[in-house]
Coordinates of C-alpha atoms in Angstrom, one line a residue:
X1 CA -11.4 13.2 42.7
X2 CA -13.7 16.1 43.4
X3 CA -15.9 14.8 40.6
X4 CA -16.1 11.6 42.0
X5 CA -17.4 12.9 45.2
X6 CA -20.0 15.3 43.6
X7 CA -21.3 12.3 41.7
X8 CA -21.4 10.2 44.8
X9 CA -23.5 12.8 46.5
X10 CA -25.8 12.9 43.4
X11 CA -26.3 9.3 43.4
X12 CA -27.1 9.1 47.4
X13 CA -29.9 11.8 46.9
X14 CA -31.1 9.6 43.8
X15 CA -30.9 6.5 46.1
X16 CA -32.8 8.4 48.7
X17 CA -35.8 9.9 46.3
X18 CA -36.1 6.2 45.0
X19 CA -37.3 4.9 48.3
X20 CA -40.8 3.7 48.6
X21 CA -43.1 2.4 51.1
X22 CA -41.3 -0.3 52.9
X23 CA -37.9 0.7 51.9
X24 CA -38.1 -0.7 48.2
X25 CA -36.0 0.8 45.6
X26 CA -37.4 1.8 42.1
X27 CA -35.6 0.6 39.0
X28 CA -35.5 3.9 37.8
X29 CA -33.5 4.9 40.7
X30 CA -31.2 1.6 40.5
X31 CA -30.2 2.4 36.9
X32 CA -29.4 6.5 37.6
X33 CA -27.3 5.2 40.6
X34 CA -25.5 2.8 38.1
X35 CA -24.9 5.6 35.6
X36 CA -24.2 8.2 37.9
X37 CA -21.4 6.4 39.6
X38 CA -19.8 4.6 36.6
X39 CA -19.0 7.3 34.0
X40 CA -17.5 10.1 36.6
X41 CA -15.5 7.1 38.4
X42 CA -14.3 6.0 34.6
X43 CA -13.5 9.6 33.3
X44 CA -11.9 10.7 36.3
X45 CA -10.0 7.7 37.7
X46 CA -6.1 7.3 36.8
X47 CA -4.7 5.7 33.9
X48 CA -1.6 3.4 34.6
X49 CA 1.3 2.8 32.1
X50 CA 3.4 5.2 30.5
X51 CA 2.4 8.2 28.4
X52 CA 4.0 8.0 25.0
X53 CA 6.4 11.0 24.0
X54 CA 8.0 11.4 20.9
X55 CA 11.3 9.5 20.6
X56 CA 14.5 11.2 19.9
X57 CA 15.3 11.0 16.2
X58 CA 18.8 10.6 15.1
X59 CA 18.9 13.4 12.4
X60 CA 22.0 15.0 11.1
X61 CA 22.3 18.9 10.9
X62 CA 22.5 19.0 7.1
X63 CA 23.4 16.9 4.1
X64 CA 26.9 15.9 3.2
X65 CA 26.2 17.1 -0.5
X66 CA 24.6 20.7 0.9
X67 CA 27.8 22.6 -0.6
X68 CA 27.1 21.5 -4.1
X69 CA 25.5 24.1 -6.5
X70 CA 23.1 21.5 -7.7
X71 CA 21.8 20.9 -4.2
X72 CA 19.3 23.5 -2.7
X73 CA 18.4 23.4 1.0
X74 CA 15.0 25.4 0.6
X75 CA 12.1 23.3 1.9
X76 CA 9.2 22.5 -0.5
X77 CA 6.3 20.1 -0.1
X78 CA 7.2 17.8 -3.0
X79 CA 3.3 17.0 -3.5
X80 CA 3.7 16.9 -7.3
X81 CA 7.5 16.4 -7.7
X82 CA 7.0 14.4 -11.0
X83 CA 6.1 17.6 -12.6
X84 CA 9.8 18.6 -12.6
X85 CA 10.4 16.4 -15.3
X86 CA 7.8 18.4 -17.4
X87 CA 6.3 15.2 -19.1
X88 CA 2.5 15.2 -19.5
X89 CA 2.6 11.4 -20.3
X90 CA 4.1 10.8 -17.1
X91 CA 2.0 13.2 -15.3
X92 CA -1.0 11.1 -16.8
X93 CA 0.3 7.9 -15.9
X94 CA 0.8 9.1 -12.1
X95 CA -2.8 10.3 -12.0
X96 CA -4.3 6.9 -13.4
X97 CA -2.2 4.9 -11.0
X98 CA -3.6 6.8 -8.1
X99 CA -7.1 6.3 -9.2
X100 CA -6.6 2.5 -10.4
X101 CA -3.8 0.9 -8.2
X102 CA -5.3 -2.3 -6.4
X103 CA -2.4 -2.3 -3.9
X104 CA -3.3 1.3 -2.8
X105 CA -6.9 0.4 -2.8
X106 CA -6.2 -2.5 -0.7
X107 CA -4.2 -0.2 1.8
X108 CA -7.2 2.1 1.7
X109 CA -9.6 -0.7 2.9
X110 CA -7.0 -1.4 5.9
X111 CA -7.6 2.2 6.8
X112 CA -11.1 1.7 6.9
X113 CA -10.5 -1.8 8.9
X114 CA -8.6 0.3 11.8
X115 CA -11.5 2.8 11.8
X116 CA -13.7 0.3 12.5
X117 CA -11.3 -1.3 15.1
X118 CA -11.3 1.8 17.0
X119 CA -15.0 1.8 17.0
X120 CA -14.6 -1.2 18.8
X121 CA -12.2 0.2 21.3
X122 CA -14.5 3.0 21.9
X123 CA -17.5 0.7 22.7
X124 CA -15.4 -1.1 25.3
X125 CA -15.7 1.8 27.6
X126 CA -19.4 1.5 27.8
X127 CA -21.2 -1.8 29.7
X128 CA -19.6 -4.5 28.2
X129 CA -22.0 -7.1 28.9
X130 CA -25.8 -6.6 27.7
X131 CA -28.1 -9.5 27.0
X132 CA -31.8 -9.6 26.6
X133 CA -33.5 -12.8 27.0
X134 CA -36.6 -14.7 27.6
X135 CA -38.4 -18.2 27.0
X136 CA -41.5 -19.9 27.7
X137 CA -41.2 -23.6 29.1
X138 CA -43.7 -26.4 30.1
X139 CA -42.5 -28.2 33.0
X140 CA -43.3 -31.7 34.4
X141 CA -41.2 -32.2 37.8
X142 CA -40.2 -35.8 39.0
X143 CA -42.3 -37.5 41.4
X144 CA -39.4 -39.8 42.3
X145 CA -37.1 -37.4 42.9
X146 CA -38.1 -35.2 46.1
X147 CA -35.5 -32.6 45.6
X148 CA -37.3 -31.2 42.7
X149 CA -40.6 -31.1 44.5
X150 CA -39.8 -31.7 48.0
X151 CA -43.3 -31.1 49.9
X152 CA -45.2 -32.6 46.7
X153 CA -46.7 -29.3 46.2
X154 CA -46.4 -29.5 42.2
X155 CA -48.9 -32.4 41.3
X156 CA -49.4 -31.2 38.0
X157 CA -47.1 -29.6 35.3
X158 CA -47.0 -26.1 34.8
X159 CA -46.1 -23.4 32.4
X160 CA -43.4 -21.1 33.3
X161 CA -42.4 -17.7 31.4
X162 CA -39.5 -15.4 32.0
X163 CA -38.2 -12.1 30.0
X164 CA -35.5 -9.9 31.2
X165 CA -32.2 -8.0 30.5
X166 CA -28.7 -8.2 32.2
X167 CA -26.1 -5.5 31.9
X168 CA -22.5 -5.8 33.3
X169 CA -20.4 -2.6 33.3
X170 CA -16.7 -2.8 34.4
X171 CA -15.6 0.5 35.4
X172 CA -12.3 2.1 33.7
X173 CA -10.7 2.7 37.0
X174 CA -7.2 2.0 36.0
X175 CA -7.6 3.4 32.7
X176 CA -7.5 0.1 30.7
X177 CA -10.4 0.9 28.2
X178 CA -9.1 4.5 27.6
X179 CA -5.6 3.1 27.1
X180 CA -7.2 0.8 24.5
X181 CA -8.7 3.9 22.8
X182 CA -5.5 5.6 22.7
X183 CA -3.9 2.7 21.2
X184 CA -6.5 1.9 18.6
X185 CA -6.5 5.8 17.7
X186 CA -2.7 5.8 17.1
X187 CA -3.1 2.5 15.2
X188 CA -5.8 4.1 13.0
X189 CA -3.2 7.0 12.3
X190 CA -0.5 4.6 11.5
X191 CA -2.8 2.8 9.0
X192 CA -3.3 6.3 7.3
X193 CA 0.7 7.0 7.5
X194 CA 1.0 3.4 5.8
X195 CA -1.4 4.0 3.1
X196 CA 0.5 7.4 2.5
X197 CA 3.8 5.3 2.3
X198 CA 2.3 2.9 -0.4
X199 CA 1.2 6.0 -2.4
X200 CA 4.7 7.3 -2.2
X201 CA 6.1 3.9 -3.3
X202 CA 3.4 3.8 -6.0
X203 CA 4.5 7.3 -7.2
X204 CA 8.2 6.4 -7.4
X205 CA 7.5 2.7 -9.1
X206 CA 5.4 4.8 -11.7
X207 CA 8.2 7.1 -12.4
X208 CA 11.0 4.7 -12.5
X209 CA 9.2 2.2 -14.7
X210 CA 8.2 4.9 -17.1
X211 CA 11.7 6.1 -17.3
X212 CA 12.9 2.5 -17.7
X213 CA 10.5 2.0 -20.6
X214 CA 11.6 5.3 -22.5
X215 CA 15.1 4.4 -21.8
X216 CA 14.8 0.9 -23.5
X217 CA 12.9 2.6 -26.3
X218 CA 15.9 5.1 -26.8
X219 CA 18.4 1.9 -26.9
X220 CA 16.2 0.5 -29.2
X221 CA 16.2 3.1 -31.6
X222 CA 20.2 3.6 -31.1
X223 CA 20.4 0.0 -32.1
X224 CA 18.3 0.1 -35.2
X225 CA 20.2 3.4 -36.3
X226 CA 23.3 1.5 -35.9
X227 CA 22.2 -1.3 -37.7
X228 CA 21.5 1.0 -40.9
X229 CA 24.9 2.6 -40.4
X230 CA 26.6 -0.9 -40.3
X231 CA 24.8 -2.2 -42.9
X232 CA 26.0 0.7 -45.1
X233 CA 29.9 -0.3 -44.0
X234 CA 29.0 -4.0 -44.9
X235 CA 28.1 -2.9 -48.4
X236 CA 31.4 -0.9 -48.6
X237 CA 33.2 -4.1 -47.7
X238 CA 31.3 -6.2 -50.5
X239 CA 31.9 -3.4 -53.0
X240 CA 35.5 -3.6 -52.4
X241 CA 35.6 -7.3 -51.9
X242 CA 33.8 -7.6 -55.6
X243 CA 36.2 -5.0 -56.9
X244 CA 39.4 -7.0 -55.7
X245 CA 40.3 -4.1 -53.3
X246 CA 39.9 -6.4 -50.4
X247 CA 39.4 -10.0 -49.0
X248 CA 36.3 -11.9 -47.8
X249 CA 37.7 -11.4 -44.3
X250 CA 36.2 -8.1 -44.2
X251 CA 32.7 -9.1 -45.5
X252 CA 32.4 -11.6 -42.8
X253 CA 33.6 -9.5 -40.1
X254 CA 31.2 -6.7 -41.0
X255 CA 28.3 -9.4 -40.9
X256 CA 29.3 -10.4 -37.5
X257 CA 29.3 -6.7 -36.0
X258 CA 26.0 -6.3 -37.8
X259 CA 24.2 -9.6 -36.5
X260 CA 25.6 -8.8 -32.7
X261 CA 23.9 -5.3 -32.8
X262 CA 20.8 -6.8 -34.6
X263 CA 20.6 -9.4 -31.7
X264 CA 20.3 -6.7 -29.3
X265 CA 17.1 -5.5 -30.3
X266 CA 15.0 -8.7 -29.5
X267 CA 16.8 -8.6 -25.9
X268 CA 15.8 -4.9 -25.5
X269 CA 12.5 -5.3 -26.9
X270 CA 11.7 -8.2 -24.3
X271 CA 13.0 -6.1 -21.3
X272 CA 10.6 -3.2 -22.7
X273 CA 7.8 -5.5 -22.8
X274 CA 8.4 -6.6 -19.4
X275 CA 8.7 -3.2 -18.4
X276 CA 5.1 -2.5 -19.9
X277 CA 3.7 -5.5 -18.1
X278 CA 5.0 -4.1 -15.0
X279 CA 3.3 -0.8 -15.6
X280 CA -0.1 -2.4 -16.2
X281 CA 0.1 -3.8 -13.0
X282 CA 0.6 -0.4 -11.2
X283 CA -2.0 1.1 -13.4
X284 CA -4.6 -1.8 -12.4
X285 CA -4.9 -2.7 -16.1
X286 CA -5.1 -6.1 -17.7
X287 CA -2.5 -7.1 -20.7
X288 CA -3.6 -4.7 -23.3
X289 CA -2.0 -1.9 -25.5
X290 CA -0.1 1.1 -24.2
X291 CA 0.2 2.8 -27.1
X292 CA -2.5 5.5 -26.5
X293 CA -1.1 5.8 -22.8
X294 CA 2.6 6.0 -24.1
X295 CA 1.8 8.1 -27.2
X296 CA 4.2 11.0 -27.2
X297 CA 7.8 11.7 -27.7
X298 CA 10.0 8.6 -27.3
X299 CA 12.4 10.4 -25.2
X300 CA 13.8 10.0 -21.8
X301 CA 12.5 12.2 -19.3
X302 CA 15.2 15.1 -18.4
X303 CA 15.7 16.1 -14.7
X304 CA 16.0 19.6 -13.6
X305 CA 19.7 21.0 -13.1
X306 CA 19.4 21.4 -9.5
X307 CA 17.0 19.9 -6.7
X308 CA 15.8 21.3 -3.4
X309 CA 16.3 18.8 -0.2
X310 CA 15.6 21.2 2.4
X311 CA 17.3 19.7 5.9
X312 CA 17.3 16.2 7.3
X313 CA 15.2 17.2 10.2
X314 CA 12.1 17.9 7.6
X315 CA 12.0 14.1 6.8
X316 CA 10.6 13.3 10.5
X317 CA 7.2 15.2 9.7
X318 CA 7.3 14.5 5.7
X319 CA 7.9 10.7 5.4
X320 CA 4.9 8.5 5.9
X321 CA 6.9 5.6 7.0
X322 CA 8.6 7.4 9.6
X323 CA 5.3 8.8 10.9
X324 CA 3.7 5.2 10.8
X325 CA 6.9 3.9 12.9
X326 CA 6.3 6.7 15.8
X327 CA 2.7 6.0 15.6
X328 CA 3.1 2.2 16.0
X329 CA 5.4 2.8 18.7
X330 CA 2.5 4.8 20.3
X331 CA -0.1 2.3 20.0
X332 CA 2.3 -0.1 21.8
X333 CA 3.0 2.0 24.6
X334 CA -0.9 2.2 25.2
X335 CA -0.7 -1.6 25.5
X336 CA 1.5 -1.4 28.3
X337 CA -1.1 0.4 30.2
X338 CA -3.6 -1.9 29.1
X339 CA -1.7 -4.9 30.5
X340 CA -0.6 -3.2 33.6
X341 CA -4.4 -2.6 34.5
X342 CA -4.9 -6.3 34.8
X343 CA -2.5 -6.2 38.0
X344 CA -5.4 -4.0 40.0
X345 CA -8.9 -5.1 41.2
X346 CA -11.4 -4.6 38.4
X347 CA -14.5 -2.7 39.7
X348 CA -18.0 -3.4 38.0
X349 CA -21.3 -2.7 38.3
X350 CA -23.8 -5.4 37.5
X351 CA -27.8 -5.2 37.2
X352 CA -30.6 -7.4 36.0
X353 CA -34.3 -6.4 35.5
X354 CA -37.2 -8.6 34.0
X355 CA -40.3 -10.5 34.9
X356 CA -41.1 -14.1 35.6
X357 CA -44.5 -15.7 36.0
X358 CA -46.1 -19.6 36.1
X359 CA -48.9 -21.4 36.1
X360 CA -48.6 -22.7 39.5
X361 CA -51.7 -22.0 41.5
X362 CA -53.4 -21.6 38.4
X363 CA -51.8 -18.0 38.1
X364 CA -51.7 -17.0 33.8
X365 CA -48.1 -17.0 32.6
X366 CA -49.1 -13.9 30.9
X367 CA -48.8 -11.9 34.2
X368 CA -44.9 -12.0 33.0
X369 CA -45.6 -8.7 31.7
X370 CA -47.4 -7.1 34.7
X371 CA -45.7 -5.3 37.8
X372 CA -46.2 -8.0 40.1
X373 CA -43.8 -10.3 38.1
X374 CA -41.0 -7.6 37.9
X375 CA -37.4 -8.7 39.2
X376 CA -34.5 -6.8 39.5
X377 CA -31.1 -6.9 41.1
X378 CA -27.9 -4.7 41.1
X379 CA -24.8 -3.8 42.9
X380 CA -21.0 -3.6 42.9
X381 CA -18.5 -6.5 42.3
X382 CA -14.8 -6.7 42.1
X383 CA -12.2 -9.3 41.1
X384 CA -8.5 -9.1 41.6
X385 CA -6.2 -11.7 40.0
X386 CA -3.9 -11.8 43.1
X387 CA -2.0 -15.1 42.7
X388 CA -1.2 -14.9 38.9
X389 CA 2.0 -16.4 39.5
X390 CA 3.7 -13.6 37.6
X391 CA 2.2 -14.0 34.4
X392 CA 0.3 -10.6 34.2
X393 CA 3.8 -8.8 35.3
X394 CA 5.7 -10.7 32.6
X395 CA 2.9 -9.7 29.9
X396 CA 3.9 -5.9 30.9
X397 CA 7.4 -6.6 30.5
X398 CA 6.6 -8.2 27.1
X399 CA 4.8 -5.3 26.0
X400 CA 7.3 -3.0 27.2
X401 CA 10.2 -5.1 25.2
X402 CA 7.8 -4.7 22.4
X403 CA 7.8 -1.1 22.7
X404 CA 11.4 -0.7 22.9
X405 CA 11.7 -2.5 19.7
X406 CA 9.5 -0.3 17.9
X407 CA 11.3 2.4 19.1
X408 CA 14.4 1.3 17.8
X409 CA 12.6 0.4 14.5
X410 CA 11.6 4.1 14.5
X411 CA 15.3 5.4 14.7
X412 CA 16.4 2.8 12.2
X413 CA 14.0 4.1 10.0
X414 CA 15.0 7.7 10.4
X415 CA 18.4 6.7 9.4
X416 CA 17.4 4.5 6.7
X417 CA 15.4 7.6 5.1
X418 CA 18.8 9.7 5.3
X419 CA 20.5 7.1 3.7
X420 CA 18.2 6.7 1.0
X421 CA 18.3 10.7 0.4
X422 CA 22.1 10.5 0.2
X423 CA 22.1 7.6 -1.9
X424 CA 19.8 9.5 -4.6
X425 CA 21.8 12.6 -4.2
X426 CA 25.2 10.6 -5.0
X427 CA 23.6 9.1 -8.1
X428 CA 22.0 12.2 -9.1
X429 CA 25.4 14.4 -8.8
X430 CA 27.8 11.8 -10.0
X431 CA 25.1 10.9 -12.9
X432 CA 25.2 14.6 -14.2
X433 CA 29.1 14.1 -14.5
X434 CA 28.9 10.7 -16.0
X435 CA 26.5 12.1 -18.8
X436 CA 28.9 14.9 -19.7
X437 CA 31.9 12.3 -20.1
X438 CA 29.6 10.2 -22.1
X439 CA 28.5 12.6 -24.4
X440 CA 32.1 13.5 -25.4
X441 CA 33.0 10.1 -25.8
X442 CA 29.8 9.8 -28.2
X443 CA 31.2 12.7 -30.0
X444 CA 34.7 11.2 -30.3
X445 CA 33.2 7.8 -31.2
X446 CA 31.2 9.6 -34.2
X447 CA 34.5 11.4 -35.4
X448 CA 36.6 8.1 -35.1
X449 CA 34.2 6.2 -37.5
X450 CA 33.8 9.1 -39.7
X451 CA 37.4 9.1 -40.4
X452 CA 38.1 5.2 -40.2
X453 CA 35.5 5.0 -43.1
X454 CA 37.0 7.7 -45.3
X455 CA 40.5 6.0 -44.8
X456 CA 39.3 2.4 -45.5
X457 CA 37.6 3.6 -48.5
X458 CA 41.0 5.4 -49.6
X459 CA 42.6 2.2 -48.7
X460 CA 44.8 3.6 -46.0
X461 CA 43.5 1.8 -43.2
X462 CA 42.1 -2.0 -42.6
X463 CA 38.5 -2.8 -42.1
X464 CA 39.2 -4.2 -38.4
X465 CA 39.7 -0.3 -37.5
X466 CA 35.9 0.6 -39.1
X467 CA 34.5 -2.3 -37.2
X468 CA 36.2 -1.2 -34.0
X469 CA 35.0 2.3 -34.3
X470 CA 31.4 0.9 -35.3
X471 CA 31.3 -0.9 -32.0
X472 CA 32.8 1.8 -29.9
X473 CA 30.0 4.2 -31.3
X474 CA 27.2 1.9 -30.6
X475 CA 28.5 1.1 -27.2
X476 CA 29.0 4.9 -26.4
X477 CA 25.5 5.7 -27.3
X478 CA 23.6 2.9 -25.4
X479 CA 25.8 3.9 -22.5
X480 CA 24.6 7.5 -22.8
X481 CA 21.2 6.6 -23.1
X482 CA 21.6 4.2 -20.0
X483 CA 23.1 7.0 -18.0
X484 CA 20.3 9.5 -19.0
X485 CA 17.9 7.1 -17.6
X486 CA 19.9 6.4 -14.5
X487 CA 20.2 10.0 -14.1
X488 CA 16.2 10.6 -14.1
X489 CA 16.0 7.3 -11.7
X490 CA 18.4 8.8 -9.2
X491 CA 16.5 12.1 -9.0
X492 CA 13.4 10.0 -8.8
X493 CA 15.0 8.2 -5.7
X494 CA 15.6 11.7 -4.1
X495 CA 12.2 12.8 -4.5
X496 CA 10.8 9.4 -3.4
X497 CA 13.6 9.2 -0.2
X498 CA 12.2 12.7 0.6
X499 CA 8.6 11.2 1.1
X500 CA 6.7 13.8 -1.1
X501 CA 3.4 13.0 -3.2
X502 CA 1.2 11.4 -0.4
X503 CA -0.4 15.1 -0.3
X504 CA -2.3 14.4 -3.4
X505 CA -4.9 12.5 -1.5
X506 CA -6.0 15.7 0.4
X507 CA -9.4 15.1 1.6
X508 CA -10.5 12.2 -0.4
X509 CA -11.8 9.0 1.1
X510 CA -9.5 6.2 1.0
X511 CA -11.4 3.9 -0.9
X512 CA -13.0 5.1 -4.2
X513 CA -16.9 4.9 -5.0
X514 CA -17.0 1.4 -6.4
X515 CA -15.2 -0.2 -3.6
X516 CA -17.6 1.9 -1.2
X517 CA -20.7 0.7 -2.7
X518 CA -19.6 -3.1 -2.6
X519 CA -18.6 -2.8 1.1
X520 CA -22.0 -0.9 1.9
X521 CA -23.9 -3.4 0.0
X522 CA -22.5 -6.3 2.1
X523 CA -22.4 -4.4 5.8
X524 CA -24.0 -1.7 7.5
X525 CA -21.1 0.5 7.8
X526 CA -22.8 3.4 9.4
X527 CA -20.8 6.8 9.9
X528 CA -17.7 4.6 9.7
X529 CA -17.6 4.4 6.0
X530 CA -20.4 6.9 5.1
X531 CA -22.0 6.9 1.6
X532 CA -20.4 10.3 0.7
X533 CA -18.5 13.1 2.2
X534 CA -14.9 14.0 3.1
X535 CA -13.0 11.4 5.4
X536 CA -12.3 12.3 9.1
X537 CA -8.3 12.2 8.3
X538 CA -5.6 13.8 10.3
X539 CA -4.3 17.0 9.4
X540 CA -1.2 16.7 7.1
X541 CA 2.0 15.8 8.7
X542 CA 2.7 14.0 11.8
X543 CA -0.4 13.9 13.8
X544 CA -0.8 15.7 17.1
X545 CA -2.5 15.1 20.1
X546 CA -5.7 17.0 18.7
X547 CA -5.6 14.6 15.9
X548 CA -5.8 11.4 17.9
X549 CA -9.1 12.6 19.8
X550 CA -10.1 12.1 23.4
X551 CA -9.9 8.8 25.0
X552 CA -13.7 8.9 25.9
X553 CA -16.1 9.7 23.0
X554 CA -19.4 8.5 21.8
X555 CA -19.8 4.9 20.5
X556 CA -19.7 4.8 16.5
X557 CA -22.9 3.2 15.6

């Protein structure tokens, strides 16, 4: 409070210097008094309500699969995790989605909105009421109403002119406005974390959609290869029937199996087209061919033999949804102080300055601009809602309950993040074992079909054995392709759960130049959305107090 005492002494000196003849106070001295008293009191006064601290996170010491040779516990930033598949087509699709995805662009505009909302909160710290007004009126007073002209002095109509300004400044004695800045700052950082979470989701969706497309392409190729193989078997059955070595039953059975395999191709093609439609939306494209973007080998992305997952505690700083959950809780914590401040008296400084003149006694109304017409008034006021019947107290309780819910949501988000990593690892590790078994199944099915065809040609086996072998081979090959796609998808889910990929935004603005130009053509965004230059974003990882900034800062014009 020493700062307050010194400020008060300075304002008393200013008051004394402003005294003129007759004890009048000059306007300059009045406003010096208001500014000298208000700002130090607002800055050095207390802040009611709780100060937010990071909640405890329920984090395991290590992953359950940490002992598996394919799981490494070294730390990585996973900034470009999709490059682990060594697929140039996938990398180009990821880059295109980052540039053009509309959901990500919408998330970017919400960051700009939160930045502007922070500017509103910053402005609340300064004089909240400012008004400049004036007018010129021609007045006729009633001669039948003595209250409007008690002594009959105004026999003629008169002109009246006034011009003035008013200001009201509620001092932030209890930290209500500073808590508002604190809340808005945390909400702004939470919007950035939400943007990063949308980006992480987008990268995962593009990768899984691409893997699905390549898997379906592989399954279509497998079906076509089996159609060729089964047509050869059908021809053998026809030849044997025409030669009298078999019955027409073999021909019908071969046609049945062939038609079933051929029928799978339209179904797979429809799924492929649906996957391409989903990819177009992720890339921000209208319905058009993707042949150029999907050019290259029609192979399912091959994941590496192992994966580095670090330790569970790394998720707290890396995953943007966890950051967003904590920052939302921080924003809500400040709202408790904002509401609690209403329980205490609000101190304000008010002032008015202007001029007034009328044509009474033939005085020109133009004298409103002269020194004789000047009027002013200033002074402190306070208000205190004493009898609020528990409304404010219960509003504080409401805000505190919301904070507790957000803290529990934060802990639940941490638990879900670990669950997602564990689920992805389970799919990845068991998928590798499944693929090895399915490859053995395909080799065996190939051998069985070869032997069955040889024996059928020699007449030592019936055609049912051949048909069964054909169906087994097609099923095994299709299952293997599906498992290879699932393995790549499981690894993608691991990377998505680890929360990497948002780092690619770096120092780039959250909206591209086209959106920026549209917004600036409609509205004066000033420094909130500059015409060019890097954004005033936070440091990577979980923002600290230095990223949230001071609670008292210059207005954002």
